[in-house]
Amino acid sequence: MATIELRQVEKKFGDLHAVKPMDLTVHDGEFMVLLGPSGCGKTTTLRMISGLEAVTGGQILIDGRDVTWAHPSDRDIALVFQFFALYPHLSAWQNIAFPLQAEGESRVNIEKRVSEVARMLGIKHLLHLRPKALSGGDKQRVGLARALVRRPAAFLMDEPIGALDADARETMRAEIKQFHLTQNATTVYVTHDQIEAMALGDRIVVMSMGVVQQVGTPAEVYYDPANLFVARFIGSPGMNLVTGGYADGVVHLPGSNPYPVPPAWNTALQREMGSEGDVIVGFRPEAGRVTGTGPLVAEVYATELHGAYTVLHLSLNGTVVHIRADRGIDYPIGTAVRFDLDPEIVRFFDPQTEAALRLPFDGAQDKAQEPALRRAQDTALTGGSTNG
Amino acid sequence: MASVDKVGRRAPIVHSVRVDKVSRGAQILRFIRAAVVVVITSIMLIPVFWIVLTVFKSHPDAIAVPPKVVFKPRLVDSFVFLFTDRFLLPPPKLAQYPDECKESWTECVRNKCSKPRSGKELAWYECVALEGGQLVTGPGKYGEYVINSLIIAGCSTAAAVVLGLLSGYAYSRFDMPVKDFQLFFILSQRFLPAVVITIPIFLMYKDLHLQDTHLGMIILYTVVNLSLSVWLLRSFIDEIPREYEEAAMVDGYTRLQAIRKIVLPNALTGIAATTVFCLIFAWNEYAFALMLTSDVARTAPAFIPTMIGRGVVEWTSIAAGSLVFLIPVVIVTFALRKYLLRGVTFGAIRQ
Amino acid sequence: MADVILQNITKRFKTVTALKGVSFDIKDGEFFVLLGPTGAGKTTTLRVISGLERQDEGSVLFDGESVDHLTPADRDVAFVFEQYSLYPTMTVYENLAFPLRSPLRRMSEQVIRQRVEETAEKLRISPLLERTTAHLSGGEMQRVSLGRALVRDPQIFLMDEPLSNLDAKLREALRVELQHLQKTEGSTTLFVTHDQIEALTMGDRIGVLNKGRIVQIGTPEDIYDRPATTFVAQLVGTPRINLHEAVREDSTLHVTNSTIHLPIPAGDDLPPSFLLGVRPEDVQIHSEGGFLGQIALIEPLGVQTILHVKTGEQTLLSLVPGMTDLRVGEEVRFNVVRERLHYFQPDGTRISVERKT
């Protein structure tokens, strides 16, 4: 197993920064996800770690060894690609055995290790097949097996399940996570899909335009995004962000909606904004609660049934916000609806710097996560009697 | 799994890949590549260059051994010889012309020389001929034959492209019985070399009175080119998504309107490429032209080798004929280069 | 706008029968979604309605009248394709004006300009009008495609997976916008998709298509709560419904190889062996739950968390809100919501039971 360390690593193409200087430590056994939209530099970063791309500055260390200029094959890593990259003229068995043959392993050893990984990934019955006879999921399992059979110090995965259909993706996502739980191998995983990132990662590196926006656990990036980009990018739909004028403990949201700032935040806002100024209120869809007495009023723009729940899209004088509601709720377009925000998961952002405001005392994060934890354990998502 | 001892077992890394080094290497490589391209291009252009040189040589210079690269250029002689019929004046007749008229053709024009018998003033091209001791008897056939070439190649190319576009569209879009066989059959037109089929065609044309006619040659070239143009245009149209026309048809257009408004603009690249290929074939074709035409519909390629001249092989006017003959194809290709180079790019939707 | 009726449409291609007696109706002003996996025959259905493809049997009726003999142009439908429907040689304005310039319509350039500008306003693409389509982003392109359909007032909008090539964020945004637009304009729309979320969120009614046959037609609630077959049950809802073999012994229900045994709710009449379906949100972790399980895997998604709960040899997926502090390997107790159990015959058809609710 290995620790991967990036020190001021950067990549320039001419004058263009594909990756601005970044520091990152992936701990031994950690599952680190690089997340961002296409062109944000996540794949370039992965390719630099693998050695397929040369850095233009900085150092890369694997287990304390400087591998900045080492050849990919000298880095003791394995790569899994999005498009499987299986050799079409070889059977699954030959594909998996290929890296071992390249290292000159003995025939007996190869047999043993291939059947070992094949058993682990549940593809023993497919070993005689050529890639074109395999389903997308099975192809990726063979791809994983080929990476795994070398017993590398670290896995680098570049959107390994991006090309699969939704169903297979869900299944493979769970399998990869299961695989990581049993192997505990240091893994760097690249994806543009925030759901995948949340589901898989021990920690997530959110990147945009070659710059690391935030490094944190799924809970951190979800509840406490560092800036507007992370707030929008994480979550489906992303965080609602509404600009309003702050004055005397109240944010005036569009459509003459005064929102009283939760007391805990008031000091933080006063410190940052002075007595008044513009501020962006951010809240997750589940923070909105439709109640007859809520301080905010908005018009229904659209309603979406998602199966287990409904998403209400409400228009605050043209600014559409998304609120998660119980299923069965359905209003005609144009209905005025009152709602409130859960004060524990409301966040505030500075419109100039786009950075999140922080509470002045420590432990803000713990407090933010608490209600969520509580709910997960004892309340159900939907009603109904539950006695077994 | 890898561990420290595994790292230790490995050979130390002796070589490292430095980005700056790589990029300098790449620069040198790029320079070498460009140089190679220039050299190859020059080698390929040598024949054309030599033709151009020959055009501006005097006859003795053209046949000099060893070949001359430096010489006194004669700017118009070969063109005059190319476009006129002449005969060599016997010495007694030549003697009737005053010396200042025979010295050089510019002198001859300045002195307003005239024919000894009729007293008719000599035109500038007659002066040029006189300088070589020849008398112009009338316009040559070359101009006529170039015009024949233009008509035949132009019409047959247009016909081949239009027919190819329509049938290429049909083969691309519609389901029809034994489609693959039909396409193979069309391609089979090209299997036999021209020499093999000229005799049967000659006999057939004789009966149909198509031999040595423009129409006959246009039909023949169109048929030969059609297989190429159907195949080329079909594959170009295959590249145009069907959805384009279907959207237009749903939007209230007929299929033909949709073809005109949507398929044509998007197939321009293919049409340009096909036009150039067809034109080059029809323009350069030799075997059929030699066998099936004699005078009325004779094309330039069949004529150029017959320009033996009067008494000597006039290499300079053959070179001039070749040069004139190159120009139309160069112009067309140059005019269409935008489409030829652009390639098939459909920018509408990124995949 | 018109109502559209499909009667027993059958369409054969060389070797396959793409549609086998498909019948449904779309009411005037309705948002009807055709949902099905790849190759189910969704696109073929759209093409038959538009006239781009001719059916072998059955007929298509607009407002009660057969349109079988009409060309695509005469049917007056608007088609939004998955991709490739913008003309790369034209500007956005010309693309939008193209349907109006059809010889069938004979509109003056002035009227055309007015209509195009109105539509562009509605879709917020006015600043793009003079651009060529090659310089548009994916989302802008799909907006323009929608605009080309909206610019005229067709009998019906036919949309063939118009959102599937966009990234997730854009898809979400356009989904809401499309629904809002359709509701406010009251346009009859047939929307084809393989994405169950799009179907549930946008449709007034959904038709589920599989292998050329309609499997179920109903409101999103019908489809989600009362799936007609296991196919439909597995098609809608993420994560997938838990589907396990179960047997009935007297009045107790046993899920094979698991710890789940529960009394059969009164009135539920079940065969001796069947399939039990439980939606993940109906598997609820509760400290006093009736069943014992072990957490095998945790997938936090932010707003909710997927728990893989191992019980006996079976693994159930459970969807809980928010983040969780449960750990892999931990023992948990859980319940299932008994009002929302789904029963299916071993061949996959739903066993309907009387419910008081």
PDB file of C-alpha atoms in Angstrom, chain A residues 121-338:
ATOM      1  CA  LEU A 121     -14.460 -10.272  -8.981  1.00  0.00           C
ATOM      2  CA  GLY A 122     -16.827 -13.095  -9.864  1.00  0.00           C
ATOM      3  CA  ILE A 123     -15.730 -13.488 -13.472  1.00  0.00           C
ATOM      4  CA  LYS A 124     -14.341 -17.042 -13.378  1.00  0.00           C
ATOM      5  CA  HIS A 125     -16.961 -18.282 -15.819  1.00  0.00           C
ATOM      6  CA  LEU A 126     -16.071 -15.573 -18.357  1.00  0.00           C
ATOM      7  CA  LEU A 127     -12.336 -16.138 -18.609  1.00  0.00           C
ATOM      8  CA  HIS A 128     -12.421 -17.902 -21.976  1.00  0.00           C
ATOM      9  CA  LEU A 129     -14.461 -15.156 -23.666  1.00  0.00           C
ATOM     10  CA  ARG A 130     -13.186 -12.392 -25.906  1.00  0.00           C
ATOM     11  CA  PRO A 131     -14.015  -8.802 -24.835  1.00  0.00           C
ATOM     12  CA  LYS A 132     -16.663  -8.337 -27.509  1.00  0.00           C
ATOM     13  CA  ALA A 133     -18.715 -11.171 -26.027  1.00  0.00           C
ATOM     14  CA  LEU A 134     -18.781  -9.457 -22.624  1.00  0.00           C
ATOM     15  CA  SER A 135     -21.300  -6.957 -21.295  1.00  0.00           C
ATOM     16  CA  GLY A 136     -20.129  -3.471 -20.320  1.00  0.00           C
ATOM     17  CA  GLY A 137     -20.032  -4.323 -16.635  1.00  0.00           C
ATOM     18  CA  ASP A 138     -18.128  -7.556 -17.226  1.00  0.00           C
ATOM     19  CA  LYS A 139     -15.634  -5.761 -19.451  1.00  0.00           C
ATOM     20  CA  GLN A 140     -14.932  -3.342 -16.644  1.00  0.00           C
ATOM     21  CA  ARG A 141     -14.592  -6.238 -14.194  1.00  0.00           C
ATOM     22  CA  VAL A 142     -11.967  -7.769 -16.476  1.00  0.00           C
ATOM     23  CA  GLY A 143     -10.325  -4.345 -16.677  1.00  0.00           C
ATOM     24  CA  LEU A 144     -10.241  -4.183 -12.887  1.00  0.00           C
ATOM     25  CA  ALA A 145      -8.895  -7.713 -12.700  1.00  0.00           C
ATOM     26  CA  ARG A 146      -6.081  -6.819 -15.058  1.00  0.00           C
ATOM     27  CA  ALA A 147      -5.202  -3.837 -12.876  1.00  0.00           C
ATOM     28  CA  LEU A 148      -5.477  -5.861  -9.700  1.00  0.00           C
ATOM     29  CA  VAL A 149      -3.478  -8.897 -10.776  1.00  0.00           C
ATOM     30  CA  ARG A 150      -0.226  -6.977 -10.624  1.00  0.00           C
ATOM     31  CA  ARG A 151      -0.832  -6.152  -6.967  1.00  0.00           C
ATOM     32  CA  PRO A 152       0.094  -2.519  -7.423  1.00  0.00           C
ATOM     33  CA  ALA A 153       0.696  -0.037  -4.644  1.00  0.00           C
ATOM     34  CA  ALA A 154      -2.117   2.181  -5.846  1.00  0.00           C
ATOM     35  CA  PHE A 155      -5.024   2.199  -8.259  1.00  0.00           C
ATOM     36  CA  LEU A 156      -5.736   5.078 -10.557  1.00  0.00           C
ATOM     37  CA  MET A 157      -9.186   4.974 -12.151  1.00  0.00           C
ATOM     38  CA  ASP A 158     -10.320   7.317 -14.898  1.00  0.00           C
ATOM     39  CA  GLU A 159     -14.127   7.306 -15.003  1.00  0.00           C
ATOM     40  CA  PRO A 160     -14.140   3.512 -15.030  1.00  0.00           C
ATOM     41  CA  ILE A 161     -17.921   3.253 -15.075  1.00  0.00           C
ATOM     42  CA  GLY A 162     -18.727   6.383 -17.067  1.00  0.00           C
ATOM     43  CA  ALA A 163     -19.473   4.428 -20.233  1.00  0.00           C
ATOM     44  CA  LEU A 164     -21.949   2.002 -18.664  1.00  0.00           C
ATOM     45  CA  ASP A 165     -25.707   2.447 -18.630  1.00  0.00           C
ATOM     46  CA  ALA A 166     -27.408   3.720 -15.491  1.00  0.00           C
ATOM     47  CA  ASP A 167     -28.261   0.304 -14.064  1.00  0.00           C
ATOM     48  CA  ALA A 168     -24.864  -1.266 -14.593  1.00  0.00           C
ATOM     49  CA  ARG A 169     -23.282   1.891 -13.212  1.00  0.00           C
ATOM     50  CA  GLU A 170     -25.173   1.580  -9.960  1.00  0.00           C
ATOM     51  CA  THR A 171     -24.200  -2.060  -9.612  1.00  0.00           C
ATOM     52  CA  MET A 172     -20.546  -1.468 -10.476  1.00  0.00           C
ATOM     53  CA  ARG A 173     -20.397   1.509  -8.136  1.00  0.00           C
ATOM     54  CA  ALA A 174     -21.343  -0.724  -5.235  1.00  0.00           C
ATOM     55  CA  GLU A 175     -18.915  -3.395  -6.440  1.00  0.00           C
ATOM     56  CA  ILE A 176     -16.012  -0.979  -6.626  1.00  0.00           C
ATOM     57  CA  LYS A 177     -16.797   0.233  -3.141  1.00  0.00           C
ATOM     58  CA  GLN A 178     -17.038  -3.343  -1.877  1.00  0.00           C
ATOM     59  CA  PHE A 179     -13.756  -4.111  -3.583  1.00  0.00           C
ATOM     60  CA  HIS A 180     -12.116  -1.163  -1.903  1.00  0.00           C
ATOM     61  CA  LEU A 181     -13.452  -2.253   1.474  1.00  0.00           C
ATOM     62  CA  THR A 182     -11.852  -5.685   1.100  1.00  0.00           C
ATOM     63  CA  GLN A 183      -8.596  -4.588  -0.552  1.00  0.00           C
ATOM     64  CA  ASN A 184      -8.118  -1.268   1.176  1.00  0.00           C
ATOM     65  CA  ALA A 185      -5.873  -0.199  -1.673  1.00  0.00           C
ATOM     66  CA  THR A 186      -4.927   3.435  -2.087  1.00  0.00           C
ATOM     67  CA  THR A 187      -7.130   4.646  -4.920  1.00  0.00           C
ATOM     68  CA  VAL A 188      -7.392   7.839  -6.922  1.00  0.00           C
ATOM     69  CA  TYR A 189     -10.643   7.915  -8.831  1.00  0.00           C
ATOM     70  CA  VAL A 190     -11.624  10.493 -11.448  1.00  0.00           C
ATOM     71  CA  THR A 191     -15.242  11.290 -12.232  1.00  0.00           C
ATOM     72  CA  HIS A 192     -17.489  14.118 -13.331  1.00  0.00           C
ATOM     73  CA  ASP A 193     -20.475  12.540 -11.597  1.00  0.00           C
ATOM     74  CA  GLN A 194     -20.980  14.011  -8.151  1.00  0.00           C
ATOM     75  CA  ILE A 195     -23.216  11.125  -7.068  1.00  0.00           C
ATOM     76  CA  GLU A 196     -20.423   8.661  -7.812  1.00  0.00           C
ATOM     77  CA  ALA A 197     -17.961  10.869  -5.964  1.00  0.00           C
ATOM     78  CA  MET A 198     -20.184  11.120  -2.888  1.00  0.00           C
ATOM     79  CA  ALA A 199     -20.984   7.419  -2.853  1.00  0.00           C
ATOM     80  CA  LEU A 200     -17.414   6.199  -3.281  1.00  0.00           C
ATOM     81  CA  GLY A 201     -15.003   8.698  -1.828  1.00  0.00           C
ATOM     82  CA  ASP A 202     -13.407   8.764   1.584  1.00  0.00           C
ATOM     83  CA  ARG A 203     -12.478  12.263   0.548  1.00  0.00           C
ATOM     84  CA  ILE A 204     -13.331  14.333  -2.510  1.00  0.00           C
ATOM     85  CA  VAL A 205     -11.167  16.849  -4.345  1.00  0.00           C
ATOM     86  CA  VAL A 206     -13.477  19.252  -6.154  1.00  0.00           C
ATOM     87  CA  MET A 207     -11.707  20.899  -9.087  1.00  0.00           C
ATOM     88  CA  SER A 208     -12.665  23.612 -11.516  1.00  0.00           C
ATOM     89  CA  MET A 209     -10.591  25.281 -14.222  1.00  0.00           C
ATOM     90  CA  GLY A 210      -7.381  23.685 -13.016  1.00  0.00           C
ATOM     91  CA  VAL A 211      -7.825  24.859  -9.444  1.00  0.00           C
ATOM     92  CA  VAL A 212      -8.655  22.755  -6.397  1.00  0.00           C
ATOM     93  CA  GLN A 213     -11.827  24.264  -4.951  1.00  0.00           C
ATOM     94  CA  GLN A 214     -12.181  22.087  -1.883  1.00  0.00           C
ATOM     95  CA  VAL A 215     -10.812  18.888  -0.384  1.00  0.00           C
ATOM     96  CA  GLY A 216     -13.089  17.204   2.087  1.00  0.00           C
ATOM     97  CA  THR A 217     -15.228  14.267   3.112  1.00  0.00           C
ATOM     98  CA  PRO A 218     -18.564  13.828   1.337  1.00  0.00           C
ATOM     99  CA  ALA A 219     -20.317  15.375   4.340  1.00  0.00           C
ATOM    100  CA  GLU A 220     -18.007  18.396   4.286  1.00  0.00           C
ATOM    101  CA  VAL A 221     -18.417  19.172   0.606  1.00  0.00           C
ATOM    102  CA  TYR A 222     -22.154  18.578   0.839  1.00  0.00           C
ATOM    103  CA  TYR A 223     -23.011  20.564   3.966  1.00  0.00           C
ATOM    104  CA  ASP A 224     -20.156  23.038   4.021  1.00  0.00           C
ATOM    105  CA  PRO A 225     -19.139  23.839   0.465  1.00  0.00           C
ATOM    106  CA  ALA A 226     -16.138  26.170   0.402  1.00  0.00           C
ATOM    107  CA  ASN A 227     -17.555  28.357  -2.332  1.00  0.00           C
ATOM    108  CA  LEU A 228     -20.378  28.835  -4.822  1.00  0.00           C
ATOM    109  CA  PHE A 229     -18.875  26.442  -7.349  1.00  0.00           C
ATOM    110  CA  VAL A 230     -18.838  23.517  -4.934  1.00  0.00           C
ATOM    111  CA  ALA A 231     -22.299  24.442  -3.656  1.00  0.00           C
ATOM    112  CA  ARG A 232     -23.724  24.293  -7.168  1.00  0.00           C
ATOM    113  CA  PHE A 233     -21.780  21.275  -8.331  1.00  0.00           C
ATOM    114  CA  ILE A 234     -22.507  18.944  -5.430  1.00  0.00           C
ATOM    115  CA  GLY A 235     -26.060  17.743  -5.007  1.00  0.00           C
ATOM    116  CA  SER A 236     -28.842  16.974  -7.414  1.00  0.00           C
ATOM    117  CA  PRO A 237     -30.265  19.534  -7.790  1.00  0.00           C
ATOM    118  CA  GLY A 238     -27.410  21.669  -6.455  1.00  0.00           C
ATOM    119  CA  MET A 239     -27.630  24.061  -3.550  1.00  0.00           C
ATOM    120  CA  ASN A 240     -30.174  26.838  -3.955  1.00  0.00           C
ATOM    121  CA  LEU A 241     -28.334  30.156  -4.060  1.00  0.00           C
ATOM    122  CA  VAL A 242     -30.340  33.334  -3.736  1.00  0.00           C
ATOM    123  CA  THR A 243     -28.875  36.829  -3.506  1.00  0.00           C
ATOM    124  CA  GLY A 244     -30.459  39.312  -1.135  1.00  0.00           C
ATOM    125  CA  GLY A 245     -29.660  42.529   0.711  1.00  0.00           C
ATOM    126  CA  TYR A 246     -28.642  42.025   4.340  1.00  0.00           C
ATOM    127  CA  ALA A 247     -29.664  44.563   6.960  1.00  0.00           C
ATOM    128  CA  ASP A 248     -30.383  44.274  10.683  1.00  0.00           C
ATOM    129  CA  GLY A 249     -30.462  40.503  10.904  1.00  0.00           C
ATOM    130  CA  VAL A 250     -32.716  40.119   7.895  1.00  0.00           C
ATOM    131  CA  VAL A 251     -31.856  39.146   4.307  1.00  0.00           C
ATOM    132  CA  HIS A 252     -34.292  40.615   1.806  1.00  0.00           C
ATOM    133  CA  LEU A 253     -34.756  37.930  -0.828  1.00  0.00           C
ATOM    134  CA  PRO A 254     -36.354  38.601  -4.237  1.00  0.00           C
ATOM    135  CA  GLY A 255     -40.120  39.081  -4.252  1.00  0.00           C
ATOM    136  CA  SER A 256     -40.174  41.104  -1.002  1.00  0.00           C
ATOM    137  CA  ASN A 257     -39.280  38.106   1.116  1.00  0.00           C
ATOM    138  CA  PRO A 258     -37.521  39.122   4.313  1.00  0.00           C
ATOM    139  CA  TYR A 259     -35.637  36.137   5.711  1.00  0.00           C
ATOM    140  CA  PRO A 260     -34.596  36.408   9.354  1.00  0.00           C
ATOM    141  CA  VAL A 261     -31.022  35.142   9.655  1.00  0.00           C
ATOM    142  CA  PRO A 262     -30.594  32.347  12.230  1.00  0.00           C
ATOM    143  CA  PRO A 263     -29.090  33.919  15.363  1.00  0.00           C
ATOM    144  CA  ALA A 264     -25.939  31.772  15.150  1.00  0.00           C
ATOM    145  CA  TRP A 265     -25.107  33.319  11.778  1.00  0.00           C
ATOM    146  CA  ASN A 266     -25.940  36.886  12.640  1.00  0.00           C
ATOM    147  CA  THR A 267     -22.579  37.656  14.203  1.00  0.00           C
ATOM    148  CA  ALA A 268     -20.727  36.030  11.335  1.00  0.00           C
ATOM    149  CA  LEU A 269     -22.670  38.095   8.832  1.00  0.00           C
ATOM    150  CA  GLN A 270     -22.189  41.298  10.761  1.00  0.00           C
ATOM    151  CA  ARG A 271     -18.474  40.641  10.977  1.00  0.00           C
ATOM    152  CA  GLU A 272     -18.186  39.995   7.240  1.00  0.00           C
ATOM    153  CA  MET A 273     -20.698  42.427   5.830  1.00  0.00           C
ATOM    154  CA  GLY A 274     -20.798  45.259   8.346  1.00  0.00           C
ATOM    155  CA  SER A 275     -24.308  46.337   9.104  1.00  0.00           C
ATOM    156  CA  GLU A 276     -25.612  45.865   5.577  1.00  0.00           C
ATOM    157  CA  GLY A 277     -24.708  44.621   2.081  1.00  0.00           C
ATOM    158  CA  ASP A 278     -25.520  41.877  -0.405  1.00  0.00           C
ATOM    159  CA  VAL A 279     -25.195  38.272   0.665  1.00  0.00           C
ATOM    160  CA  ILE A 280     -26.016  34.946  -1.003  1.00  0.00           C
ATOM    161  CA  VAL A 281     -28.202  32.601   0.996  1.00  0.00           C
ATOM    162  CA  GLY A 282     -27.529  28.951   0.215  1.00  0.00           C
ATOM    163  CA  PHE A 283     -29.704  26.027   1.197  1.00  0.00           C
ATOM    164  CA  ARG A 284     -30.031  22.432   0.125  1.00  0.00           C
ATOM    165  CA  PRO A 285     -33.415  21.320  -1.280  1.00  0.00           C
ATOM    166  CA  GLU A 286     -34.102  19.317   1.886  1.00  0.00           C
ATOM    167  CA  ALA A 287     -33.598  22.466   3.995  1.00  0.00           C
ATOM    168  CA  GLY A 288     -36.791  23.965   2.602  1.00  0.00           C
ATOM    169  CA  ARG A 289     -39.975  23.058   4.474  1.00  0.00           C
ATOM    170  CA  VAL A 290     -43.409  23.955   3.221  1.00  0.00           C
ATOM    171  CA  THR A 291     -45.366  25.291   6.206  1.00  0.00           C
ATOM    172  CA  GLY A 292     -48.336  27.581   6.395  1.00  0.00           C
ATOM    173  CA  THR A 293     -46.422  29.917   8.680  1.00  0.00           C
ATOM    174  CA  GLY A 294     -43.086  30.075   6.846  1.00  0.00           C
ATOM    175  CA  PRO A 295     -41.547  33.514   6.381  1.00  0.00           C
ATOM    176  CA  LEU A 296     -40.970  33.079   2.642  1.00  0.00           C
ATOM    177  CA  VAL A 297     -43.569  33.126  -0.124  1.00  0.00           C
ATOM    178  CA  ALA A 298     -43.023  31.897  -3.666  1.00  0.00           C
ATOM    179  CA  GLU A 299     -44.980  30.804  -6.706  1.00  0.00           C
ATOM    180  CA  VAL A 300     -44.936  27.219  -7.931  1.00  0.00           C
ATOM    181  CA  TYR A 301     -42.913  27.057 -11.159  1.00  0.00           C
ATOM    182  CA  ALA A 302     -43.051  23.277 -11.640  1.00  0.00           C
ATOM    183  CA  THR A 303     -43.516  20.104  -9.583  1.00  0.00           C
ATOM    184  CA  GLU A 304     -41.564  16.921 -10.131  1.00  0.00           C
ATOM    185  CA  LEU A 305     -42.405  13.540  -8.685  1.00  0.00           C
ATOM    186  CA  HIS A 306     -39.205  11.572  -8.116  1.00  0.00           C
ATOM    187  CA  GLY A 307     -40.854   8.406  -6.900  1.00  0.00           C
ATOM    188  CA  ALA A 308     -40.151   8.494  -3.200  1.00  0.00           C
ATOM    189  CA  TYR A 309     -40.428  12.270  -2.916  1.00  0.00           C
ATOM    190  CA  THR A 310     -41.436  15.385  -4.812  1.00  0.00           C
ATOM    191  CA  VAL A 311     -39.289  18.346  -5.804  1.00  0.00           C
ATOM    192  CA  LEU A 312     -41.125  21.659  -5.816  1.00  0.00           C
ATOM    193  CA  HIS A 313     -39.625  24.346  -8.016  1.00  0.00           C
ATOM    194  CA  LEU A 314     -40.609  27.696  -6.594  1.00  0.00           C
ATOM    195  CA  SER A 315     -40.129  31.047  -8.222  1.00  0.00           C
ATOM    196  CA  LEU A 316     -39.049  33.916  -5.957  1.00  0.00           C
ATOM    197  CA  ASN A 317     -39.927  36.667  -8.374  1.00  0.00           C
ATOM    198  CA  GLY A 318     -38.049  34.932 -11.190  1.00  0.00           C
ATOM    199  CA  THR A 319     -35.325  33.192  -9.157  1.00  0.00           C
ATOM    200  CA  VAL A 320     -36.256  29.517  -9.127  1.00  0.00           C
ATOM    201  CA  VAL A 321     -35.420  27.505  -6.001  1.00  0.00           C
ATOM    202  CA  HIS A 322     -35.862  23.766  -5.536  1.00  0.00           C
ATOM    203  CA  ILE A 323     -37.402  22.284  -2.450  1.00  0.00           C
ATOM    204  CA  ARG A 324     -37.787  18.671  -1.514  1.00  0.00           C
ATOM    205  CA  ALA A 325     -41.249  17.822  -0.295  1.00  0.00           C
ATOM    206  CA  ASP A 326     -43.255  14.766   0.629  1.00  0.00           C
ATOM    207  CA  ARG A 327     -44.618  12.830  -2.273  1.00  0.00           C
ATOM    208  CA  GLY A 328     -48.240  13.416  -3.019  1.00  0.00           C
ATOM    209  CA  ILE A 329     -47.732  17.152  -2.826  1.00  0.00           C
ATOM    210  CA  ASP A 330     -48.873  18.685  -6.085  1.00  0.00           C
ATOM    211  CA  TYR A 331     -49.772  22.291  -6.690  1.00  0.00           C
ATOM    212  CA  PRO A 332     -50.892  23.828  -9.970  1.00  0.00           C
ATOM    213  CA  ILE A 333     -48.360  26.166 -11.543  1.00  0.00           C
ATOM    214  CA  GLY A 334     -48.694  29.668 -10.119  1.00  0.00           C
ATOM    215  CA  THR A 335     -49.919  28.682  -6.644  1.00  0.00           C
ATOM    216  CA  ALA A 336     -48.409  30.793  -3.856  1.00  0.00           C
ATOM    217  CA  VAL A 337     -46.623  28.603  -1.293  1.00  0.00           C
ATOM    218  CA  ARG A 338     -45.177  29.537   2.109  1.00  0.00           C
TER     219      ARG A 338
END
